[in-house]
Coordinates of C-alpha atoms in Angstrom, one line a residue:
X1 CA 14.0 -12.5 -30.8
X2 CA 10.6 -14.9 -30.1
X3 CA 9.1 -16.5 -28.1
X4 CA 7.5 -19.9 -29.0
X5 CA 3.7 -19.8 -28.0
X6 CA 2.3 -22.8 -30.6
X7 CA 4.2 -25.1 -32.7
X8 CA 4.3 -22.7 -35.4
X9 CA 3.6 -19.7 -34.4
X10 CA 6.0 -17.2 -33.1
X11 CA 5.1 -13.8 -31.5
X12 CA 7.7 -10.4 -31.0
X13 CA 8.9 -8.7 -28.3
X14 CA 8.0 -5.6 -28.2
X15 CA 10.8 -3.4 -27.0
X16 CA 10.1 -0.6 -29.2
X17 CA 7.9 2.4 -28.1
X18 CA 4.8 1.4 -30.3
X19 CA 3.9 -2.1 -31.2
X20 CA 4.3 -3.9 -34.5
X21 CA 0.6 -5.8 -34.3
X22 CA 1.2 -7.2 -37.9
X23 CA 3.1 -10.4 -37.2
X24 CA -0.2 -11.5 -35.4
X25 CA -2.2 -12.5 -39.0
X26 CA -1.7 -16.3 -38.5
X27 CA -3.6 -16.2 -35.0
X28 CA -5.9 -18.9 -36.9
X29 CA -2.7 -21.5 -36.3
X30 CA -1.8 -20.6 -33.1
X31 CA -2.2 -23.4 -30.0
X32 CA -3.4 -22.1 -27.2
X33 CA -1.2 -23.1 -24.0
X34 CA -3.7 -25.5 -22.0
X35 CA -4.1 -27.2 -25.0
X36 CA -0.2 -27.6 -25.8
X37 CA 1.2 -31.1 -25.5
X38 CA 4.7 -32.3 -25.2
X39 CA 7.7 -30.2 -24.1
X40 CA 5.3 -26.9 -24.7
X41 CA 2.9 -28.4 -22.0
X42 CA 5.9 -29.6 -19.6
X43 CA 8.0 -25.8 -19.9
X44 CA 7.2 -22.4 -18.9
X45 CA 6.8 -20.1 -22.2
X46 CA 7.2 -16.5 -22.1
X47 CA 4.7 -14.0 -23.9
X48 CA 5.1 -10.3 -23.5
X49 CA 1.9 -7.9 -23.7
X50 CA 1.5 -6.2 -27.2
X51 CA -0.3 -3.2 -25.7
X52 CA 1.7 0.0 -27.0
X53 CA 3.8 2.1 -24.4
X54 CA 2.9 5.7 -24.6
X55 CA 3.7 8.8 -22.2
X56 CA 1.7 8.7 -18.7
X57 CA -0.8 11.5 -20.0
X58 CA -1.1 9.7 -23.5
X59 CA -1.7 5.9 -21.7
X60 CA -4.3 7.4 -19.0
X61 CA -5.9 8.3 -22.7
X62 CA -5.5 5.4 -24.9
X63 CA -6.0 3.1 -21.8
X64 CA -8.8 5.2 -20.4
X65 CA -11.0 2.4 -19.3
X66 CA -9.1 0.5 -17.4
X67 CA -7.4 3.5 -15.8
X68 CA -11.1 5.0 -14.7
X69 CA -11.2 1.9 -13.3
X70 CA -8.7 1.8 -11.2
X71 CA -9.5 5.0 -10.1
X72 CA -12.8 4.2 -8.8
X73 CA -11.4 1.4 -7.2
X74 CA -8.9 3.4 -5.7
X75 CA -11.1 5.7 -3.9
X76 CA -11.3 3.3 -1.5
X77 CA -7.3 4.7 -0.3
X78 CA -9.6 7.8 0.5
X79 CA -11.2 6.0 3.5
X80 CA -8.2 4.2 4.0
X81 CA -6.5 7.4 5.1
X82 CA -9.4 9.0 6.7
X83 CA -10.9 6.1 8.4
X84 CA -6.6 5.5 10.1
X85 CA -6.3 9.5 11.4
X86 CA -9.7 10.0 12.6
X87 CA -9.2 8.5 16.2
X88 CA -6.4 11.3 16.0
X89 CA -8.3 13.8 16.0
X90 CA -11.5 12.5 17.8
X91 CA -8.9 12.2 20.7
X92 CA -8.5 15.3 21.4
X93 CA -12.0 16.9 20.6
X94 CA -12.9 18.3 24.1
X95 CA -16.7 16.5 23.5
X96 CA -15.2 13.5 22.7
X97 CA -12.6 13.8 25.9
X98 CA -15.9 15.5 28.5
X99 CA -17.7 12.1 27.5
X100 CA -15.1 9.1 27.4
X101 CA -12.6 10.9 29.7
X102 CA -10.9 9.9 32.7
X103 CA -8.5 11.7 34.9
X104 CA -7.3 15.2 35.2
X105 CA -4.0 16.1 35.2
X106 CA -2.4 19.1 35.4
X107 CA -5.9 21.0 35.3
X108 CA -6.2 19.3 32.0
X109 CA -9.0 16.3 31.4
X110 CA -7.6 13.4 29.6
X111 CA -8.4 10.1 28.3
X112 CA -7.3 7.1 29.8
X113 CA -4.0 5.6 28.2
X114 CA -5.4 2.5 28.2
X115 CA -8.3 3.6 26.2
X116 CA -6.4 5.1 23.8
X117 CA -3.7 2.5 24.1
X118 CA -6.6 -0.4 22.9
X119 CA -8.3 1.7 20.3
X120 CA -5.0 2.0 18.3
X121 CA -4.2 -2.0 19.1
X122 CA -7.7 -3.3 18.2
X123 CA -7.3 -0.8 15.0
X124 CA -4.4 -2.7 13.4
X125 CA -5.7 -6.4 14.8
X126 CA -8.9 -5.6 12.6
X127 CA -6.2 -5.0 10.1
X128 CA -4.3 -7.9 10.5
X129 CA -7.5 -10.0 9.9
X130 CA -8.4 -8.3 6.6
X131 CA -4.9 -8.8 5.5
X132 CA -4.9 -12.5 6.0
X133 CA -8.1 -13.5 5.4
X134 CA -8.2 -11.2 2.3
X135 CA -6.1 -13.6 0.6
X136 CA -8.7 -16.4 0.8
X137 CA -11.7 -14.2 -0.2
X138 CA -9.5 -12.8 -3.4
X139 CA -8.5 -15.9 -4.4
X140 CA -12.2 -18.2 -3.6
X141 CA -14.8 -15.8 -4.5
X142 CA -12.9 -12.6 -6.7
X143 CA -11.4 -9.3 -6.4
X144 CA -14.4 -7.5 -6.6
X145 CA -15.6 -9.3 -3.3
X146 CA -13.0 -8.2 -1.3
X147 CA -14.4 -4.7 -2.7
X148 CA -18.0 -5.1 -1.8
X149 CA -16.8 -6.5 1.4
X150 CA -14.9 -2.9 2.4
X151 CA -17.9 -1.1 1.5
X152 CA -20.2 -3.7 4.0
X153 CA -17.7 -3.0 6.8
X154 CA -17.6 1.1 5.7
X155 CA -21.3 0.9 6.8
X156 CA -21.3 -1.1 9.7
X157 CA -18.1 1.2 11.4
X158 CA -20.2 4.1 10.3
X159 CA -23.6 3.0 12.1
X160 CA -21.3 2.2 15.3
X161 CA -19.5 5.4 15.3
X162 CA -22.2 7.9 14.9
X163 CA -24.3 5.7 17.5
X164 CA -22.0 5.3 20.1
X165 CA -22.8 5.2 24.0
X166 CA -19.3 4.4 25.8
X167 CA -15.6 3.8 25.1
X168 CA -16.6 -0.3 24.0
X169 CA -19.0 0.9 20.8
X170 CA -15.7 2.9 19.6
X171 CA -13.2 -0.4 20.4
X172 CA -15.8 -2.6 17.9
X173 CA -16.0 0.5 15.5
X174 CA -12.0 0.3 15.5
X175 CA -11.9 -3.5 15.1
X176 CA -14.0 -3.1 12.0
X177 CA -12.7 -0.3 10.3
X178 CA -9.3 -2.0 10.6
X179 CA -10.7 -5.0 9.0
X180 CA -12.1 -3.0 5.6
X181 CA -8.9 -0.9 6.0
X182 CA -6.6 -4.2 5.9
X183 CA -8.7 -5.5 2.8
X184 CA -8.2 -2.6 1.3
X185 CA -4.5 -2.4 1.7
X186 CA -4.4 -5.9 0.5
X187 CA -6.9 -6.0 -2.1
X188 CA -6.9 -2.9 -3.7
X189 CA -3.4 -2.7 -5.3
X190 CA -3.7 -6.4 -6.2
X191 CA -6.5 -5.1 -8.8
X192 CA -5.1 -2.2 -9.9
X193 CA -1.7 -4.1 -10.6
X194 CA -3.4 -6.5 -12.4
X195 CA -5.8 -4.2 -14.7
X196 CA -3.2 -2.2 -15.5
X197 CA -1.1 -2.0 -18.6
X198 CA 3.0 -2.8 -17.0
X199 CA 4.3 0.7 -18.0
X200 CA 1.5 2.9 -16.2
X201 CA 1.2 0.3 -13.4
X202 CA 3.8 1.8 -11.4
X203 CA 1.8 5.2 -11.2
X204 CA -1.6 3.8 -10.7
X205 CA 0.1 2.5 -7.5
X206 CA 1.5 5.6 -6.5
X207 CA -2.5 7.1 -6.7
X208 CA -3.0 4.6 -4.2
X209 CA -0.6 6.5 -1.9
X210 CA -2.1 10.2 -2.8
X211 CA -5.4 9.2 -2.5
X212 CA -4.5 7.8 1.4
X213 CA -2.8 10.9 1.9
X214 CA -5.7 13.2 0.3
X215 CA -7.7 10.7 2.9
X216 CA -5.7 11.2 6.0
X217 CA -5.4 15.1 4.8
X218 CA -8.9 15.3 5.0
X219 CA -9.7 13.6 8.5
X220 CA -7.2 16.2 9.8
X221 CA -8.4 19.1 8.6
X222 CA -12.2 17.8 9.4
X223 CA -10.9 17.5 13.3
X224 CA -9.5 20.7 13.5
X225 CA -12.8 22.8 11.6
X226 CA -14.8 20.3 14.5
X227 CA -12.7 20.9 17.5
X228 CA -11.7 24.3 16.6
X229 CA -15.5 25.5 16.1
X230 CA -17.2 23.2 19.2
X231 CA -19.0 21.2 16.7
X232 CA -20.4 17.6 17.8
X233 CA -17.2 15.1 17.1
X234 CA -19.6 12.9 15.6
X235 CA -19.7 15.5 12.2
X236 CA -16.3 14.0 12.1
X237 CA -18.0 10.3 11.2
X238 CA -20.5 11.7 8.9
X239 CA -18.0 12.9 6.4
X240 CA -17.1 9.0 6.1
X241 CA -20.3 8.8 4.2
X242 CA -18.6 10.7 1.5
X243 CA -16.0 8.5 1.2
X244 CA -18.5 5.6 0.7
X245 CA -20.2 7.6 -1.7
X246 CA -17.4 8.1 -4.1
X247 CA -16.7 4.1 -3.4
X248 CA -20.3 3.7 -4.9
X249 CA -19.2 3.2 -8.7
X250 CA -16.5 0.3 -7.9
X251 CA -18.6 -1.1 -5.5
X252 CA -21.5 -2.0 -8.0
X253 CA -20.0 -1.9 -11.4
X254 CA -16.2 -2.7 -11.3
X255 CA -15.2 -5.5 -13.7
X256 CA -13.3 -8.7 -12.3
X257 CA -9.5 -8.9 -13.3
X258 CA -8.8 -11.2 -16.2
X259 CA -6.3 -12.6 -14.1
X260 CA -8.6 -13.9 -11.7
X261 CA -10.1 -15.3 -14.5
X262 CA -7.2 -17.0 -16.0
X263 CA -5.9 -18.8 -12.9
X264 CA -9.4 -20.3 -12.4
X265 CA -8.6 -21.4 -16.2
X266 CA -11.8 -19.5 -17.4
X267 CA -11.0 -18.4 -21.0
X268 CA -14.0 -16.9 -21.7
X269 CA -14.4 -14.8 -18.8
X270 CA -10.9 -13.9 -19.0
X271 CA -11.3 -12.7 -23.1
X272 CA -14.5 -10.9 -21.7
X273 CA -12.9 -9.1 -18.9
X274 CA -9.7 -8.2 -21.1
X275 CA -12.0 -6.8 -23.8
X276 CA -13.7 -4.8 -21.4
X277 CA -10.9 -3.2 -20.2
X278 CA -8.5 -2.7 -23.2
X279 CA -10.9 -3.3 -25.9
X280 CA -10.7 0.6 -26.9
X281 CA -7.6 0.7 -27.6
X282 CA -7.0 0.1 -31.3
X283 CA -5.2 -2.6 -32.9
X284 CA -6.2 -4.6 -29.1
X285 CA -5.7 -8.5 -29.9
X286 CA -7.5 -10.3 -26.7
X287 CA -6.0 -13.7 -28.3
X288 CA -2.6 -12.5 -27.7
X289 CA -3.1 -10.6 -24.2
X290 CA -5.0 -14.2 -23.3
X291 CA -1.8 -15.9 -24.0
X292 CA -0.1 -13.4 -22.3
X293 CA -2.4 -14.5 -19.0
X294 CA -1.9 -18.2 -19.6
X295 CA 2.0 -18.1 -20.3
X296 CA 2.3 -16.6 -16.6
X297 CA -0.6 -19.3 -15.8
X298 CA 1.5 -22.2 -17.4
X299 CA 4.2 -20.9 -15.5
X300 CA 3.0 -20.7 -12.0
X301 CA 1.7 -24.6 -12.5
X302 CA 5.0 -25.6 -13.2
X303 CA 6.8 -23.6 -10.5
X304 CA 4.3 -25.2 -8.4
X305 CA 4.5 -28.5 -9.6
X306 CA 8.5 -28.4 -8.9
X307 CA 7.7 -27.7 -5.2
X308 CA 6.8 -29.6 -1.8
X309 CA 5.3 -26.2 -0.9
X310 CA 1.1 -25.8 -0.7
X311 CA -0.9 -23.5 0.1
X312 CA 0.6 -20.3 2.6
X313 CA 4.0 -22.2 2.9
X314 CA 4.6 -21.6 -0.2
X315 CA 5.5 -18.0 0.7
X316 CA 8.0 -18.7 3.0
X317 CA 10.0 -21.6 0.8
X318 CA 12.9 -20.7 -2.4
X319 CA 12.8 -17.9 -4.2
X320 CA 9.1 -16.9 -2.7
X321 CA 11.2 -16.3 0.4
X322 CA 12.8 -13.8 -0.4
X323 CA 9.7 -12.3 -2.3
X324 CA 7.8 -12.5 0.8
X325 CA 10.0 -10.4 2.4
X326 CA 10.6 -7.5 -0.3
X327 CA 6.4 -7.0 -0.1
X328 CA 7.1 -7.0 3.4
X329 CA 9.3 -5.1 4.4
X330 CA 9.0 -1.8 3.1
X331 CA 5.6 -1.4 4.8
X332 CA 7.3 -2.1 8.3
X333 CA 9.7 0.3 7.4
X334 CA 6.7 2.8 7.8
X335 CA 6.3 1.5 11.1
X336 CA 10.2 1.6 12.2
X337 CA 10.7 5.1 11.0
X338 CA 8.1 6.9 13.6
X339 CA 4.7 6.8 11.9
X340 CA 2.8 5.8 15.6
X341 CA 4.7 8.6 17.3
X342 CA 4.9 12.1 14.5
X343 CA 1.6 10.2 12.9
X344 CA -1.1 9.9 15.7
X345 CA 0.6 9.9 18.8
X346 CA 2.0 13.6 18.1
X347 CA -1.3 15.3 18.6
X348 CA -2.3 13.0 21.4
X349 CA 0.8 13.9 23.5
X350 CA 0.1 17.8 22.9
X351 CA -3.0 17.4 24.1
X352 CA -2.3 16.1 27.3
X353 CA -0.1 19.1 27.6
X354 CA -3.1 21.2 27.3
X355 CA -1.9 22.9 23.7
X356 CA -4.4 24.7 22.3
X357 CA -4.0 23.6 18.4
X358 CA -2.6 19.7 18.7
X359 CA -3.2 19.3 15.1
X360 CA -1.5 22.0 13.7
X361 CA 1.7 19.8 13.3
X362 CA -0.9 17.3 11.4
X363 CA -1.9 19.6 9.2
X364 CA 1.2 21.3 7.9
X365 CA 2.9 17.8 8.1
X366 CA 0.1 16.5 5.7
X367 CA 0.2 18.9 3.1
X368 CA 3.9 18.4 2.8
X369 CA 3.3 14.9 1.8
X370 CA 0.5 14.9 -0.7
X371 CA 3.3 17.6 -2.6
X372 CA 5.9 15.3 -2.0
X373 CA 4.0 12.1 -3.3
X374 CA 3.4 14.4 -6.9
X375 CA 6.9 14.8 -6.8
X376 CA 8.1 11.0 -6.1
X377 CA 5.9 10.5 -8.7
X378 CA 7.0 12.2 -11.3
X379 CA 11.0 11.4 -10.4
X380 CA 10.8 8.1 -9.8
X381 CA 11.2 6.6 -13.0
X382 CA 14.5 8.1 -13.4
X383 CA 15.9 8.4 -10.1
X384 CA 13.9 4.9 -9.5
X385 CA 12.5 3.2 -5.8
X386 CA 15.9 1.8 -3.8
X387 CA 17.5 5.4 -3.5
X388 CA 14.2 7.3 -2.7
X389 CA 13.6 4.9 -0.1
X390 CA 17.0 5.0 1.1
X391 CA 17.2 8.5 1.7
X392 CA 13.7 8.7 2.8
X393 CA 14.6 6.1 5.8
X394 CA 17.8 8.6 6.4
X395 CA 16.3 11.5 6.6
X396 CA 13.2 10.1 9.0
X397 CA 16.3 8.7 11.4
X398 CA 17.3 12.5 11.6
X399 CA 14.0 13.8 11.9
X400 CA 13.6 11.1 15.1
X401 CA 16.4 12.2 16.8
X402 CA 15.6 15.9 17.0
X403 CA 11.8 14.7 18.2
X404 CA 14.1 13.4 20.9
X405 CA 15.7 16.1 21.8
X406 CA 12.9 18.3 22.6
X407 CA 11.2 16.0 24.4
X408 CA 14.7 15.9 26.8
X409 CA 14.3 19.3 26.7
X410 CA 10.7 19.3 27.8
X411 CA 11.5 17.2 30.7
X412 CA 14.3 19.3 31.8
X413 CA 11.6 22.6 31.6
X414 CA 9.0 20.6 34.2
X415 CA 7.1 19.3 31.9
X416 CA 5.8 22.7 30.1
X417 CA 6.1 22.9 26.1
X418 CA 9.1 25.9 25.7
X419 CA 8.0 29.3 23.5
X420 CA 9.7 28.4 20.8
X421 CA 8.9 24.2 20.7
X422 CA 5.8 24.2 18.7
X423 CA 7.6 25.8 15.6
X424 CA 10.2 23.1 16.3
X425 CA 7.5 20.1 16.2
X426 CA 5.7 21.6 13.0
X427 CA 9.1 22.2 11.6
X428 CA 10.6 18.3 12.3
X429 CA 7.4 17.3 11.4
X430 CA 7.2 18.6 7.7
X431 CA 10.5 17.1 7.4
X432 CA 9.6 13.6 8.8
X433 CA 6.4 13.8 6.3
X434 CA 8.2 14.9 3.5
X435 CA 10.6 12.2 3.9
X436 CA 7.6 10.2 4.3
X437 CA 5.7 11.5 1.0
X438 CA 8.7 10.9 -1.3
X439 CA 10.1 7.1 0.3
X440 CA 7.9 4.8 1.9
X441 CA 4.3 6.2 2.0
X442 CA 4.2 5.3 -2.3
X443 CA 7.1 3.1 -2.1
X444 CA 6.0 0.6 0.5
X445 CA 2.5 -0.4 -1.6
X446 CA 4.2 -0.2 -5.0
X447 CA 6.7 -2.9 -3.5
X448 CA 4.0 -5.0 -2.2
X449 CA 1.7 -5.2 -5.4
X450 CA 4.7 -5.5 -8.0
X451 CA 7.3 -8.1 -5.8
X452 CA 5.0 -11.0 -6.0
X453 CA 4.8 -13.9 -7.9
X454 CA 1.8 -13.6 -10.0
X455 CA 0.2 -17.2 -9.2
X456 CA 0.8 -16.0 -5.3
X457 CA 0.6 -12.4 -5.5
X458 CA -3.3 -11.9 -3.8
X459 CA -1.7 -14.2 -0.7
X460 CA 1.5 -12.6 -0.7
X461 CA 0.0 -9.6 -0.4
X462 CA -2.2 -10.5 2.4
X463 CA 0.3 -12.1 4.4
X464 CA 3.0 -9.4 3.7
X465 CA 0.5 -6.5 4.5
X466 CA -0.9 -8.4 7.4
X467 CA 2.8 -9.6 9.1
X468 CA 3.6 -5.6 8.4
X469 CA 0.3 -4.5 10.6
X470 CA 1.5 -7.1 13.7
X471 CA 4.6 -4.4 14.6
X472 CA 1.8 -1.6 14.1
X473 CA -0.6 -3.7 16.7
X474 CA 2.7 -3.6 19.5
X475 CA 4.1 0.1 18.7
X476 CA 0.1 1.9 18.6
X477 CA -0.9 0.3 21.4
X478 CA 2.1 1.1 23.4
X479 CA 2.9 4.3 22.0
X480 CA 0.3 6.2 23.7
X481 CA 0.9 4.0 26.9
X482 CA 4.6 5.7 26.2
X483 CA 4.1 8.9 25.6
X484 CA 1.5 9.7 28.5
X485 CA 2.3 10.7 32.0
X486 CA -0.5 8.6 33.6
X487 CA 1.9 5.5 32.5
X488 CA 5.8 5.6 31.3
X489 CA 5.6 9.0 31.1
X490 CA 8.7 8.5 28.2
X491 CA 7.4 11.9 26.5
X492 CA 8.4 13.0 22.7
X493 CA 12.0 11.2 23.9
X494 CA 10.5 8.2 22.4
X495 CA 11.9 9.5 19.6
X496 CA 15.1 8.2 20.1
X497 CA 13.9 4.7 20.2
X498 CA 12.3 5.3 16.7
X499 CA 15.7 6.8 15.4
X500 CA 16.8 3.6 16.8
X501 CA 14.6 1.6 14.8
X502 CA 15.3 3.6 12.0
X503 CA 19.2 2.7 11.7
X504 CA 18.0 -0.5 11.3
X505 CA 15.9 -0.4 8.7
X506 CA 18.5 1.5 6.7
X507 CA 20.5 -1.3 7.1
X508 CA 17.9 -3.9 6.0
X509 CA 16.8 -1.8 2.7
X510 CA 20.1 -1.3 1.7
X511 CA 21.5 -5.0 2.0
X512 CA 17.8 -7.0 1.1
X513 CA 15.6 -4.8 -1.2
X514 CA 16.6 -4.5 -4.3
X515 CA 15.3 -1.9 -7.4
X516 CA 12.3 -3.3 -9.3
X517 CA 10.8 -0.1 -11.0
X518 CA 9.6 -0.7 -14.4
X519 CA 9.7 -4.4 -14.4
X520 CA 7.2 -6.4 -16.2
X521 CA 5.8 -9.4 -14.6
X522 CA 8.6 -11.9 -16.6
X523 CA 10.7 -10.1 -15.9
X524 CA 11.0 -10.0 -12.3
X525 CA 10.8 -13.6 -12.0
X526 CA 13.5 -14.0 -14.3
X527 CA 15.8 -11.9 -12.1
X528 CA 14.2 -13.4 -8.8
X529 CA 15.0 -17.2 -10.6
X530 CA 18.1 -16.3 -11.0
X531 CA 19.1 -14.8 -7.6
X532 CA 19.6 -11.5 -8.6
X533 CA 22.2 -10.1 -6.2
X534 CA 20.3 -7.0 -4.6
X535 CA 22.1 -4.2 -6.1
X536 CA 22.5 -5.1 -9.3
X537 CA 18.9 -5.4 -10.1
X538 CA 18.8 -2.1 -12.0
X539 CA 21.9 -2.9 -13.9
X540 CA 20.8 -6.4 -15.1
X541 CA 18.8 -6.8 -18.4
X542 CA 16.2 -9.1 -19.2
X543 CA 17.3 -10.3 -22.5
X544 CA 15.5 -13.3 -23.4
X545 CA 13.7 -16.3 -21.1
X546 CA 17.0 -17.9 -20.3
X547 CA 19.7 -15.0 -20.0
X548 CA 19.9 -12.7 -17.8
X549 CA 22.9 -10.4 -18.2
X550 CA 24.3 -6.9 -16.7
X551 CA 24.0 -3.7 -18.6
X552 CA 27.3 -3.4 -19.4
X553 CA 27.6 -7.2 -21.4
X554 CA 24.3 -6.1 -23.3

């Protein structure tokens, strides 16, 4: 089988495990596809990448640039996760409570709700900007912006936090931190999925997730050394200058994505950037890897050209539609399944009941998940993403209800934490988190960078990441607001409204997100062209550029 890429050149398809680079001699006739004409210029063409599938450990070798690359880039998930638990456990550092406190109740000094309440909102509306205006930035000025842009807000958050005088420094802090956080949710796995050769892609993205967790991991443990030892909660902030420090590399030296490059039409900074990356890798031919930029290009220009849609409504209009809301979706999941309440609004609760340890939960919680992500990793190929979200969504519902139940029975003992109910939170809790580590903590990001359409995919990112963050604005500012007894006074039975939540998003994955792990590029849009019924995405092969047939037929 070929595909036609000149008028008398044909290139293979390289199904097999190592690519046959020798049919590639009469690259001296081929037409490159902006300068086609005729029905090659008016019709998508279709041109697979030539680069060689190997094992994981055998690619992160052969492809050793670009995957170094990635991972500098990547540290940036590091802050991510760090910079998003900190105000967890700055809330309930008795320094941090002594000088932005309010009330006391029960003998016990707290912070005021709505303190706590606006710190979490203002978090995620910093977020919500980065994720929409990222978008723009991505698309005007690069990829690497977006990156150099984090590490200007990394400093600024920094300067604030360790300089603070009342509540109102730490609500700007939070605005900004949310904003580089929101870039980097929407920016970072845009250029790792697009520097990355298609059959490692999938486990560059799930570094994104470890590296959060490793993050988040860290902020915990940082808290509890800090509180634990009397330490000034500010030590807490400094350790966010390690993060930047390890962001240093990317920040100065990472290489534009040649697909940036090609949609601006710029073959010889595409050729340049592609060479960069892959040209280590023997037997590399940057002709044919430019082609298979400018196929996808072509593409998107006529998809485009077919359409009223410009600009952002673009998203929302035919098959995009329904794009849109696969990237979207599984990151709101996150949101529906508990993460405000067993995330950060766990060790805030048990600190207003006066519990000596409120991050012990945290930290047992977040171990479980970094071994869980490993393990998602290294099963998801075969077990593949729709089931492992699934049953992660199932498993968080349970978790939900029992939070539930002891917060009814916390309620029915006074108010007072029973002997035996801290084992019981740490113990729900490494459940939640391990449901967490294996479904939609990797899941959710690998969804949002793959699901795209590659013309769209920086936007759709954005607005996919940012209209995920608008339910995390409403359920972290409330949440606390919730939980404490200065306000609703709803206790850990909020649980049952997340279980609630929950239900539904089992209902919504299992009817409207389909599985789309180890898809190439082409191959998704084929199946997203030709309305792929949900589940039978893993059962239908990609054949050819005009049939698309089940498994079974094949």
């Amino acid at each position: 089988m070929s595909y036609v890429v000149g008028p008398t050149t044909n290139l293979p398809f390289p199904d097999q495990q190592h690519a046959d680079l020798t049919d590639l001699d009469s690259k001296a006739t081929m037409t490159h596809l902006e300068e086609a004409t005729g029905d090659l210029a008016s019709e998508p063409v279709a041109v697979d990448t030539l680069l060689p599938r190997y094992s994981l450990i055998k690619s992160l070798f052969v492809y050793r640039t670009a995957s170094l690359w990635a991972l500098a880039v990547l540290a940036g998930a590091l802050f991510d996760g760090y910079a998003l638990v900190a105000p967890g456990t700055v809330m309930v550092n008795y320094e941090f409570i002594d000088k932005f406190g309010g009330p006391v109740v029960g003998g016990v000094k707290q912070l005021y709700a709505y303190q706590v309440a606006a710190w979490g909102g203002i978090l995620n509306a910093g977020q919500i900007l980065g994720m929409l205006l990222g978008s723009l930035t991505s698309d005007r000025f690069g990829r690497v912006f977006n990156i150099r842009l984090i590490g200007f807000l990394m400093v600024v958050s920094i300067i604030l936090n360790l300089t603070m005088q009342n509540w109102l420094y730490y609500l700007f802090s939070r605005f900004l931190t949310g904003w580089a956080t929101g870039l980097v949710q929407s920016g970072l796995t845009v250029y790792v999925s697009e520097i990355s050769p298609p059959h490692i892609r999938s486990t560059m993205l799930f570094v994104y997730s470890i590296w959060y967790s490793v993050g988040a991991f860290v902020g915990i443990i940082a808290g509890q050394i800090i509180t634990s030892t009397g330490a000034p909660y500010q030590h807490a902030f400094y350790s966010e200058l390690v993060f930047l420090g390890l962001f240093v590399p990317a920040l100065i030296f990472a290489p534009e994505t040649p697909w940036f490059h090609g949609f601006r039409r710029n073959e010889a900074a595409t050729k340049k950037s592609l060479v960069r990356l892959f040209g280590n890798v023997e037997g590399f031919d940057v002709d044919h890897e430019y082609l298979v930029i400018m196929a996808e290009v072509h593409k998107q220009d006529g998809m485009k050209a077919q359409s009223a849609a410009r600009g952002y409504l673009a998203l929302f209009k035919g098959v995009d539609r329904r794009r849109t809301w696969i990237s979207f979706f599984p990151l709101i999941a996150s949101q529906f399944i508990g993460l405000p309440l067993i995330g950060s609004g766990l060790p805030y609760y048990l600190s207003l009941l006066g519990t000596a340890n409120p991050l012990i939960p945290s930290i047992a919680s977040w171990v479980t998940t970094i071994g869980t992500m490993f393990v998602s990793a290294a099963i998801v190929n075969r077990v593949g993403r729709r089931p492992l979200l699934l049953g992660g969504i199932l498993v968080s519902l349970i978790a939900c209800l029992a939070i539930g139940g002891i917060g009814t029975k916390i309620r029915m003992s006074g108010g007072t934490l029973p002997a035996a109910g801290m084992g019981a939170i740490v113990g729900i809790s490494v459940v939640w988190y391990t449901a967490f580590g294996l479904s939609t903590a990797p899941l959710s990001w690998a969804y949002l960078a793959d699901t795209a359409t590659p013309a769209l995919r920086a936007r759709t990112a954005s607005i996919a990441a940012g209209l995920s963050a608008m339910p995390g604005l409403v359920f972290n500012y409330t949440t606390p607001i919730l939980l404490s007894a200065q306000e609703a006074n709803w206790g850990l039975e909020l649980g049952y409204f997340y279980a609630g939540l929950s239900a539904i998003a089992v209902v919504v994955v299992f009817f409207t997100i389909p599985e789309t792990q180890g898809r190439t590029f082409r191959e998704l849009d084929e199946l997203f062209e030709r309305k792929t019924h949900t589940r039978k995405f893993k059962e239908t092969t990609v054949d050819d550029v005009s049939n698309a047939v089940p498994a079974s037929a094949a």
